[in-house]
PDB file of C-alpha atoms in Angstrom:
ATOM      1  CA  MET U   1      51.489   9.901  37.536  1.00 48.00           C
ATOM      2  CA  LEU U   2      53.994  12.835  38.422  1.00 43.00           C
ATOM      3  CA  ALA U   3      54.770  13.398  34.786  1.00 48.00           C
ATOM      4  CA  LEU U   4      50.947  13.687  34.129  1.00 45.00           C
ATOM      5  CA  ALA U   5      50.699  15.732  36.982  1.00 45.00           C
ATOM      6  CA  LEU U   6      53.355  18.274  35.795  1.00 43.00           C
ATOM      7  CA  VAL U   7      51.949  18.030  32.262  1.00 45.00           C
ATOM      8  CA  LEU U   8      48.578  19.338  33.704  1.00 46.00           C
ATOM      9  CA  GLN U   9      49.981  22.332  35.266  1.00 53.00           C
ATOM     10  CA  THR U  10      51.235  23.386  31.922  1.00 81.00           C
ATOM     11  CA  ALA U  11      50.031  23.445  28.362  1.00 88.00           C
ATOM     12  CA  PRO U  12      50.734  19.840  27.111  1.00 95.00           C
ATOM     13  CA  THR U  13      53.355  19.389  23.751  1.00 95.00           C
ATOM     14  CA  VAL U  14      52.082  17.034  21.120  1.00 95.00           C
ATOM     15  CA  ALA U  15      55.510  15.174  22.032  1.00 95.00           C
ATOM     16  CA  ALA U  16      53.982  14.680  25.526  1.00 96.00           C
ATOM     17  CA  VAL U  17      50.559  13.689  24.355  1.00 97.00           C
ATOM     18  CA  ASP U  18      51.934  11.248  21.709  1.00 96.00           C
ATOM     19  CA  GLN U  19      53.354   9.234  24.908  1.00 96.00           C
ATOM     20  CA  MET U  20      50.485   8.980  26.683  1.00 97.00           C
ATOM     21  CA  VAL U  21      47.975   6.221  26.912  1.00 97.00           C
ATOM     22  CA  PRO U  22      44.203   7.504  25.884  1.00 97.00           C
ATOM     23  CA  ALA U  23      43.033   8.341  29.195  1.00 97.00           C
ATOM     24  CA  GLU U  24      45.914   9.939  30.056  1.00 97.00           C
ATOM     25  CA  ALA U  25      46.107  12.073  26.964  1.00 97.00           C
ATOM     26  CA  GLY U  26      42.270  13.252  27.768  1.00 97.00           C
ATOM     27  CA  ALA U  27      43.103  14.317  31.190  1.00 96.00           C
ATOM     28  CA  ALA U  28      45.734  16.357  29.734  1.00 96.00           C
ATOM     29  CA  VAL U  29      44.215  17.996  26.840  1.00 97.00           C
ATOM     30  CA  LEU U  30      40.540  17.998  28.114  1.00 96.00           C
ATOM     31  CA  GLY U  31      41.071  19.173  31.398  1.00 91.00           C
ATOM     32  CA  GLY U  32      37.904  20.946  32.869  1.00 89.00           C
ATOM     33  CA  LYS U  33      36.033  19.730  29.910  1.00 94.00           C
ATOM     34  CA  THR U  34      33.053  17.330  30.144  1.00 95.00           C
ATOM     35  CA  HIS U  35      33.807  14.240  28.360  1.00 96.00           C
ATOM     36  CA  GLU U  36      33.524  10.372  28.226  1.00 97.00           C
ATOM     37  CA  PRO U  37      36.658   8.324  28.361  1.00 97.00           C
ATOM     38  CA  ILE U  38      38.969   8.602  25.617  1.00 98.00           C
ATOM     39  CA  ALA U  39      39.324   5.431  23.343  1.00 97.00           C
ATOM     40  CA  ALA U  40      41.962   6.375  21.263  1.00 97.00           C
ATOM     41  CA  VAL U  41      44.374   9.280  19.945  1.00 98.00           C
ATOM     42  CA  VAL U  42      44.883   9.579  16.272  1.00 96.00           C
ATOM     43  CA  LYS U  43      47.312  11.840  13.973  1.00 95.00           C
ATOM     44  CA  VAL U  44      45.408  14.177  11.801  1.00 94.00           C
ATOM     45  CA  GLU U  45      47.148  14.436   8.704  1.00 88.00           C
ATOM     46  CA  PRO U  46      47.642  18.132   7.489  1.00 81.00           C
ATOM     47  CA  GLY U  47      46.110  19.215   4.235  1.00 69.00           C
ATOM     48  CA  HIS U  48      47.129  20.812   1.297  1.00 57.00           C
ATOM     49  CA  ILE U  49      46.421  24.304   2.677  1.00 63.00           C
ATOM     50  CA  ALA U  50      47.474  23.532   6.294  1.00 65.00           C
ATOM     51  CA  PRO U  51      49.636  26.577   7.802  1.00 75.00           C
ATOM     52  CA  PRO U  52      53.240  25.717   8.630  1.00 79.00           C
ATOM     53  CA  GLY U  53      53.893  25.458  12.665  1.00 87.00           C
ATOM     54  CA  PHE U  54      50.473  23.340  13.552  1.00 90.00           C
ATOM     55  CA  VAL U  55      49.904  20.029  14.031  1.00 92.00           C
ATOM     56  CA  ASP U  56      46.635  18.256  15.109  1.00 95.00           C
ATOM     57  CA  ARG U  57      45.466  15.406  17.183  1.00 96.00           C
ATOM     58  CA  ASP U  58      41.724  13.799  17.449  1.00 97.00           C
ATOM     59  CA  LEU U  59      40.853  12.549  20.716  1.00 98.00           C
ATOM     60  CA  ILE U  60      37.858  10.166  20.444  1.00 98.00           C
ATOM     61  CA  GLU U  61      35.565   9.529  23.115  1.00 98.00           C
ATOM     62  CA  GLN U  62      34.059   5.713  23.591  1.00 97.00           C
ATOM     63  CA  PRO U  63      30.503   5.882  22.056  1.00 97.00           C
ATOM     64  CA  VAL U  64      27.446   6.089  23.935  1.00 96.00           C
ATOM     65  CA  ARG U  65      24.359   4.563  23.086  1.00 94.00           C
ATOM     66  CA  ASN U  66      21.628   6.996  22.121  1.00 89.00           C
ATOM     67  CA  GLY U  67      18.044   5.647  20.798  1.00 84.00           C
ATOM     68  CA  SER U  68      18.483   3.977  17.258  1.00 87.00           C
ATOM     69  CA  GLY U  69      22.364   4.516  17.339  1.00 95.00           C
ATOM     70  CA  CYS U  70      25.555   5.414  19.225  1.00 97.00           C
ATOM     71  CA  ALA U  71      27.166   9.081  19.813  1.00 97.00           C
ATOM     72  CA  ARG U  72      30.503  10.314  20.457  1.00 98.00           C
ATOM     73  CA  HIS U  73      32.538  13.519  20.475  1.00 98.00           C
ATOM     74  CA  ARG U  74      35.927  13.637  18.240  1.00 98.00           C
ATOM     75  CA  TRP U  75      38.092  16.331  20.165  1.00 98.00           C
ATOM     76  CA  ARG U  76      40.436  18.216  17.814  1.00 97.00           C
ATOM     77  CA  ALA U  77      43.597  19.641  19.906  1.00 97.00           C
ATOM     78  CA  SER U  78      45.664  21.988  17.540  1.00 95.00           C
ATOM     79  CA  PHE U  79      49.039  22.317  18.587  1.00 94.00           C
ATOM     80  CA  ARG U  80      51.166  25.249  17.579  1.00 93.00           C
ATOM     81  CA  SER U  81      54.730  26.149  17.475  1.00 90.00           C
ATOM     82  CA  PRO U  82      55.342  29.394  19.020  1.00 84.00           C
ATOM     83  CA  THR U  83      57.803  30.535  16.388  1.00 81.00           C
ATOM     84  CA  LEU U  84      55.818  28.603  13.751  1.00 75.00           C
ATOM     85  CA  GLU U  85      58.578  26.318  12.931  1.00 70.00           C
ATOM     86  CA  ARG U  86      57.754  23.206  11.555  1.00 71.00           C
ATOM     87  CA  ARG U  87      59.842  20.934  13.445  1.00 74.00           C
ATOM     88  CA  GLY U  88      58.139  22.057  16.819  1.00 72.00           C
ATOM     89  CA  PRO U  89      57.948  22.154  19.484  1.00 87.00           C
ATOM     90  CA  PHE U  90      54.183  22.039  19.362  1.00 92.00           C
ATOM     91  CA  VAL U  91      52.249  23.379  22.450  1.00 94.00           C
ATOM     92  CA  LEU U  92      48.539  22.643  22.917  1.00 96.00           C
ATOM     93  CA  ASP U  93      46.690  25.631  21.513  1.00 94.00           C
ATOM     94  CA  THR U  94      42.997  25.042  21.033  1.00 94.00           C
ATOM     95  CA  VAL U  95      40.537  22.289  21.134  1.00 97.00           C
ATOM     96  CA  TYR U  96      36.938  21.973  20.128  1.00 97.00           C
ATOM     97  CA  ALA U  97      34.397  19.079  19.807  1.00 97.00           C
ATOM     98  CA  MET U  98      32.741  17.568  16.810  1.00 97.00           C
ATOM     99  CA  THR U  99      29.825  15.066  17.075  1.00 98.00           C
ATOM    100  CA  GLU U 100      29.556  11.759  15.258  1.00 98.00           C
ATOM    101  CA  VAL U 101      26.960   9.041  15.097  1.00 98.00           C
ATOM    102  CA  ALA U 102      26.439   5.567  13.774  1.00 97.00           C
ATOM    103  CA  LEU U 103      23.500   3.381  13.512  1.00 96.00           C
ATOM    104  CA  THR U 104      23.720  -0.097  14.921  1.00 94.00           C
ATOM    105  CA  ALA U 105      21.117  -3.124  15.128  1.00 87.00           C
ATOM    106  CA  THR U 106      22.965  -4.213  18.386  1.00 87.00           C
ATOM    107  CA  SER U 107      23.664  -3.190  21.929  1.00 85.00           C
ATOM    108  CA  ALA U 108      27.112  -2.654  21.216  1.00 92.00           C
ATOM    109  CA  CYS U 109      28.404   0.592  19.530  1.00 96.00           C
ATOM    110  CA  PRO U 110      30.620   0.131  16.685  1.00 94.00           C
ATOM    111  CA  THR U 111      33.984   1.581  16.348  1.00 93.00           C
ATOM    112  CA  THR U 112      34.434   2.712  13.108  1.00 93.00           C
ATOM    113  CA  ASP U 113      32.139   4.265  10.209  1.00 93.00           C
ATOM    114  CA  TYR U 114      30.806   6.933  12.341  1.00 97.00           C
ATOM    115  CA  VAL U 115      29.371  10.076  10.388  1.00 98.00           C
ATOM    116  CA  HIS U 116      30.492  13.524  11.314  1.00 98.00           C
ATOM    117  CA  LEU U 117      27.381  15.956  12.007  1.00 98.00           C
ATOM    118  CA  ASN U 118      27.995  19.666  10.931  1.00 97.00           C
ATOM    119  CA  PRO U 119      26.919  22.293  13.344  1.00 95.00           C
ATOM    120  CA  GLY U 120      23.164  22.621  13.763  1.00 93.00           C
ATOM    121  CA  ILE U 121      22.608  18.846  14.087  1.00 96.00           C
ATOM    122  CA  ASP U 122      22.118  17.356  17.383  1.00 95.00           C
ATOM    123  CA  LYS U 123      22.521  13.746  18.173  1.00 95.00           C
ATOM    124  CA  MET U 124      19.188  12.333  18.047  1.00 94.00           C
ATOM    125  CA  THR U 125      18.176  14.222  14.864  1.00 95.00           C
ATOM    126  CA  GLY U 126      21.527  13.243  13.010  1.00 96.00           C
ATOM    127  CA  LEU U 127      20.707   9.502  13.945  1.00 96.00           C
ATOM    128  CA  ALA U 128      16.891   9.891  12.847  1.00 94.00           C
ATOM    129  CA  ALA U 129      18.165  11.521   9.163  1.00 95.00           C
ATOM    130  CA  LEU U 130      20.852   9.053   8.885  1.00 96.00           C
ATOM    131  CA  ALA U 131      18.295   6.301   9.313  1.00 95.00           C
ATOM    132  CA  GLN U 132      16.310   7.756   6.451  1.00 94.00           C
ATOM    133  CA  PHE U 133      19.496   8.228   4.414  1.00 95.00           C
ATOM    134  CA  GLU U 134      20.153   4.237   4.895  1.00 95.00           C
ATOM    135  CA  ARG U 135      16.677   3.253   3.753  1.00 94.00           C
ATOM    136  CA  VAL U 136      16.926   5.601   0.599  1.00 95.00           C
ATOM    137  CA  ARG U 137      20.721   4.425  -0.169  1.00 94.00           C
ATOM    138  CA  THR U 138      19.845   0.698   0.210  1.00 94.00           C
ATOM    139  CA  GLY U 139      16.380   1.044  -2.103  1.00 93.00           C
ATOM    140  CA  ARG U 140      14.403  -0.056   1.058  1.00 94.00           C
ATOM    141  CA  VAL U 141      12.165   3.107   0.673  1.00 93.00           C
ATOM    142  CA  ARG U 142      11.155   3.762  -3.152  1.00 93.00           C
ATOM    143  CA  VAL U 143      12.022   7.573  -4.087  1.00 95.00           C
ATOM    144  CA  ALA U 144      12.108   9.336  -7.357  1.00 96.00           C
ATOM    145  CA  PHE U 145      15.880  10.617  -8.098  1.00 96.00           C
ATOM    146  CA  ASP U 146      16.917  13.553  -9.419  1.00 96.00           C
ATOM    147  CA  CYS U 147      20.274  13.245 -10.437  1.00 97.00           C
ATOM    148  CA  ARG U 148      23.139  15.214 -11.576  1.00 96.00           C
ATOM    149  CA  ASP U 149      26.693  14.059 -12.458  1.00 96.00           C
ATOM    150  CA  ASP U 150      29.760  16.443 -12.895  1.00 95.00           C
ATOM    151  CA  THR U 151      32.483  13.784 -13.154  1.00 94.00           C
ATOM    152  CA  GLY U 152      31.798  12.754 -16.648  1.00 93.00           C
ATOM    153  CA  ASP U 153      30.294   9.015 -15.558  1.00 89.00           C
ATOM    154  CA  ALA U 154      27.514   8.858 -18.043  1.00 87.00           C
ATOM    155  CA  GLY U 155      26.207   5.876 -16.328  1.00 93.00           C
ATOM    156  CA  PHE U 156      25.636   7.365 -13.237  1.00 95.00           C
ATOM    157  CA  CYS U 157      22.223   9.110 -13.658  1.00 96.00           C
ATOM    158  CA  ARG U 158      21.108   6.727 -16.294  1.00 96.00           C
ATOM    159  CA  SER U 159      18.389   4.981 -14.404  1.00 96.00           C
ATOM    160  CA  ARG U 160      17.087   4.337 -10.654  1.00 95.00           C
ATOM    161  CA  ALA U 161      19.406   1.000 -10.918  1.00 96.00           C
ATOM    162  CA  THR U 162      22.426   2.766 -11.645  1.00 97.00           C
ATOM    163  CA  ILE U 163      21.970   5.404  -8.880  1.00 97.00           C
ATOM    164  CA  LEU U 164      21.280   2.535  -6.211  1.00 97.00           C
ATOM    165  CA  ARG U 165      24.195   0.641  -7.505  1.00 96.00           C
ATOM    166  CA  GLU U 166      26.317   3.389  -6.886  1.00 96.00           C
ATOM    167  CA  LEU U 167      24.993   4.382  -3.575  1.00 96.00           C
ATOM    168  CA  ALA U 168      25.457   0.832  -2.423  1.00 94.00           C
ATOM    169  CA  GLY U 169      29.079   0.917  -2.935  1.00 94.00           C
ATOM    170  CA  ARG U 170      29.583   4.023  -0.599  1.00 95.00           C
ATOM    171  CA  ARG U 171      29.350   4.838   2.862  1.00 94.00           C
ATOM    172  CA  ALA U 172      27.764   7.996   4.522  1.00 95.00           C
ATOM    173  CA  TRP U 173      30.884  10.385   5.942  1.00 94.00           C
ATOM    174  CA  ILE U 174      29.358  14.115   6.786  1.00 97.00           C
ATOM    175  CA  MET U 175      25.821  15.101   7.326  1.00 98.00           C
ATOM    176  CA  SER U 176      24.805  18.715   6.822  1.00 97.00           C
ATOM    177  CA  ARG U 177      21.556  21.054   6.935  1.00 95.00           C
ATOM    178  CA  THR U 178      20.209  21.781   3.595  1.00 92.00           C
ATOM    179  CA  GLY U 179      17.032  24.673   4.365  1.00 85.00           C
ATOM    180  CA  ASP U 180      14.610  22.318   5.995  1.00 85.00           C
ATOM    181  CA  GLY U 181      16.288  19.097   4.829  1.00 92.00           C
ATOM    182  CA  PHE U 182      19.535  17.080   5.169  1.00 96.00           C
ATOM    183  CA  ALA U 183      22.461  16.370   2.845  1.00 97.00           C
ATOM    184  CA  VAL U 184      25.197  13.449   3.556  1.00 97.00           C
ATOM    185  CA  SER U 185      28.071  13.112   1.607  1.00 97.00           C
ATOM    186  CA  LEU U 186      28.931   9.801   0.488  1.00 97.00           C
ATOM    187  CA  GLN U 187      32.555   8.251   0.238  1.00 94.00           C
ATOM    188  CA  GLY U 188      33.683   5.492  -1.895  1.00 92.00           C
ATOM    189  CA  GLN U 189      36.490   3.822  -3.616  1.00 89.00           C
ATOM    190  CA  THR U 190      37.160   6.796  -6.107  1.00 89.00           C
ATOM    191  CA  PRO U 191      37.911  10.236  -5.435  1.00 91.00           C
ATOM    192  CA  ALA U 192      34.329  11.387  -6.429  1.00 95.00           C
ATOM    193  CA  ILE U 193      31.984  12.487  -3.751  1.00 95.00           C
ATOM    194  CA  VAL U 194      28.200  11.680  -4.188  1.00 97.00           C
ATOM    195  CA  ILE U 195      25.903  13.762  -2.077  1.00 97.00           C
ATOM    196  CA  LEU U 196      22.283  12.546  -1.123  1.00 97.00           C
ATOM    197  CA  GLN U 197      19.518  15.079  -0.120  1.00 96.00           C
ATOM    198  CA  VAL U 198      16.418  14.714   1.488  1.00 93.00           C
ATOM    199  CA  HIS U 199      13.497  16.802   2.326  1.00 89.00           C
ATOM    200  CA  PRO U 200      10.820  16.219   4.694  1.00 83.00           C
ATOM    201  CA  ARG U 201       8.183  18.008   2.565  1.00 85.00           C
ATOM    202  CA  THR U 202       8.954  15.904  -0.422  1.00 88.00           C
ATOM    203  CA  PRO U 203       9.503  12.374   1.399  1.00 87.00           C
ATOM    204  CA  GLY U 204       9.033  10.512  -2.009  1.00 92.00           C
ATOM    205  CA  ARG U 205      11.783  12.637  -3.807  1.00 94.00           C
ATOM    206  CA  ALA U 206      15.571  12.506  -3.146  1.00 96.00           C
ATOM    207  CA  SER U 207      18.256  14.557  -5.000  1.00 96.00           C
ATOM    208  CA  VAL U 208      21.799  12.860  -5.698  1.00 97.00           C
ATOM    209  CA  SER U 209      24.917  14.729  -7.354  1.00 97.00           C
ATOM    210  CA  LYS U 210      28.437  13.230  -8.034  1.00 97.00           C
ATOM    211  CA  ALA U 211      31.391  15.557  -8.357  1.00 96.00           C
ATOM    212  CA  PHE U 212      35.266  15.740  -7.581  1.00 94.00           C
ATOM    213  CA  PRO U 213      36.128  17.411  -4.272  1.00 88.00           C
ATOM    214  CA  PRO U 214      37.927  20.969  -4.563  1.00 80.00           C
ATOM    215  CA  PRO U 215      41.594  20.288  -4.842  1.00 69.00           C
ATOM    216  CA  PHE U 216      42.645  20.879  -1.230  1.00 55.00           C
TER     217      PHE U 216
END
């Protein structure tokens, strides 16, 4: 406890946070911020364009039941080397929260398969939109698809059946607003990303596209 008290007095280093249990890491990194108990701390793999001298950790809250599903915050903590050295030491620089939601049919919240909500989507709206996406993705709601493929997969847009077969093997990953509607990115076993879009003004139609993500 003495070691934790000393860390709380100064900006913690990533080396110190990596040695803490999740609750201690939450106290050290999120001091002064309102948050649920921290359930896990995970290393964020650097992207291809990550600047030198920075490392990130995600502090993941225990999820809370919210209407038809569960919601939680994932806190992104960025640690910076004062001299931008790749070997550190890395000191806490910035922290921000990201909202994630997941549907569940039970009283217990799942621990995986949460969907990131981009800014502008609150938890309840995100859960309602995710439920609609799942009805479309699984074929429980019949819609007409506007389909586009940019990967060379000639079979993807061939028919409603081939589209649903592709959607069935993917899971929602990120949700964004698109004007008055929503779009969800779906991950699968291949590098290609499928984007499914729905619009409240045209409930009988949905747009789906398949493309490779940008190379970064």
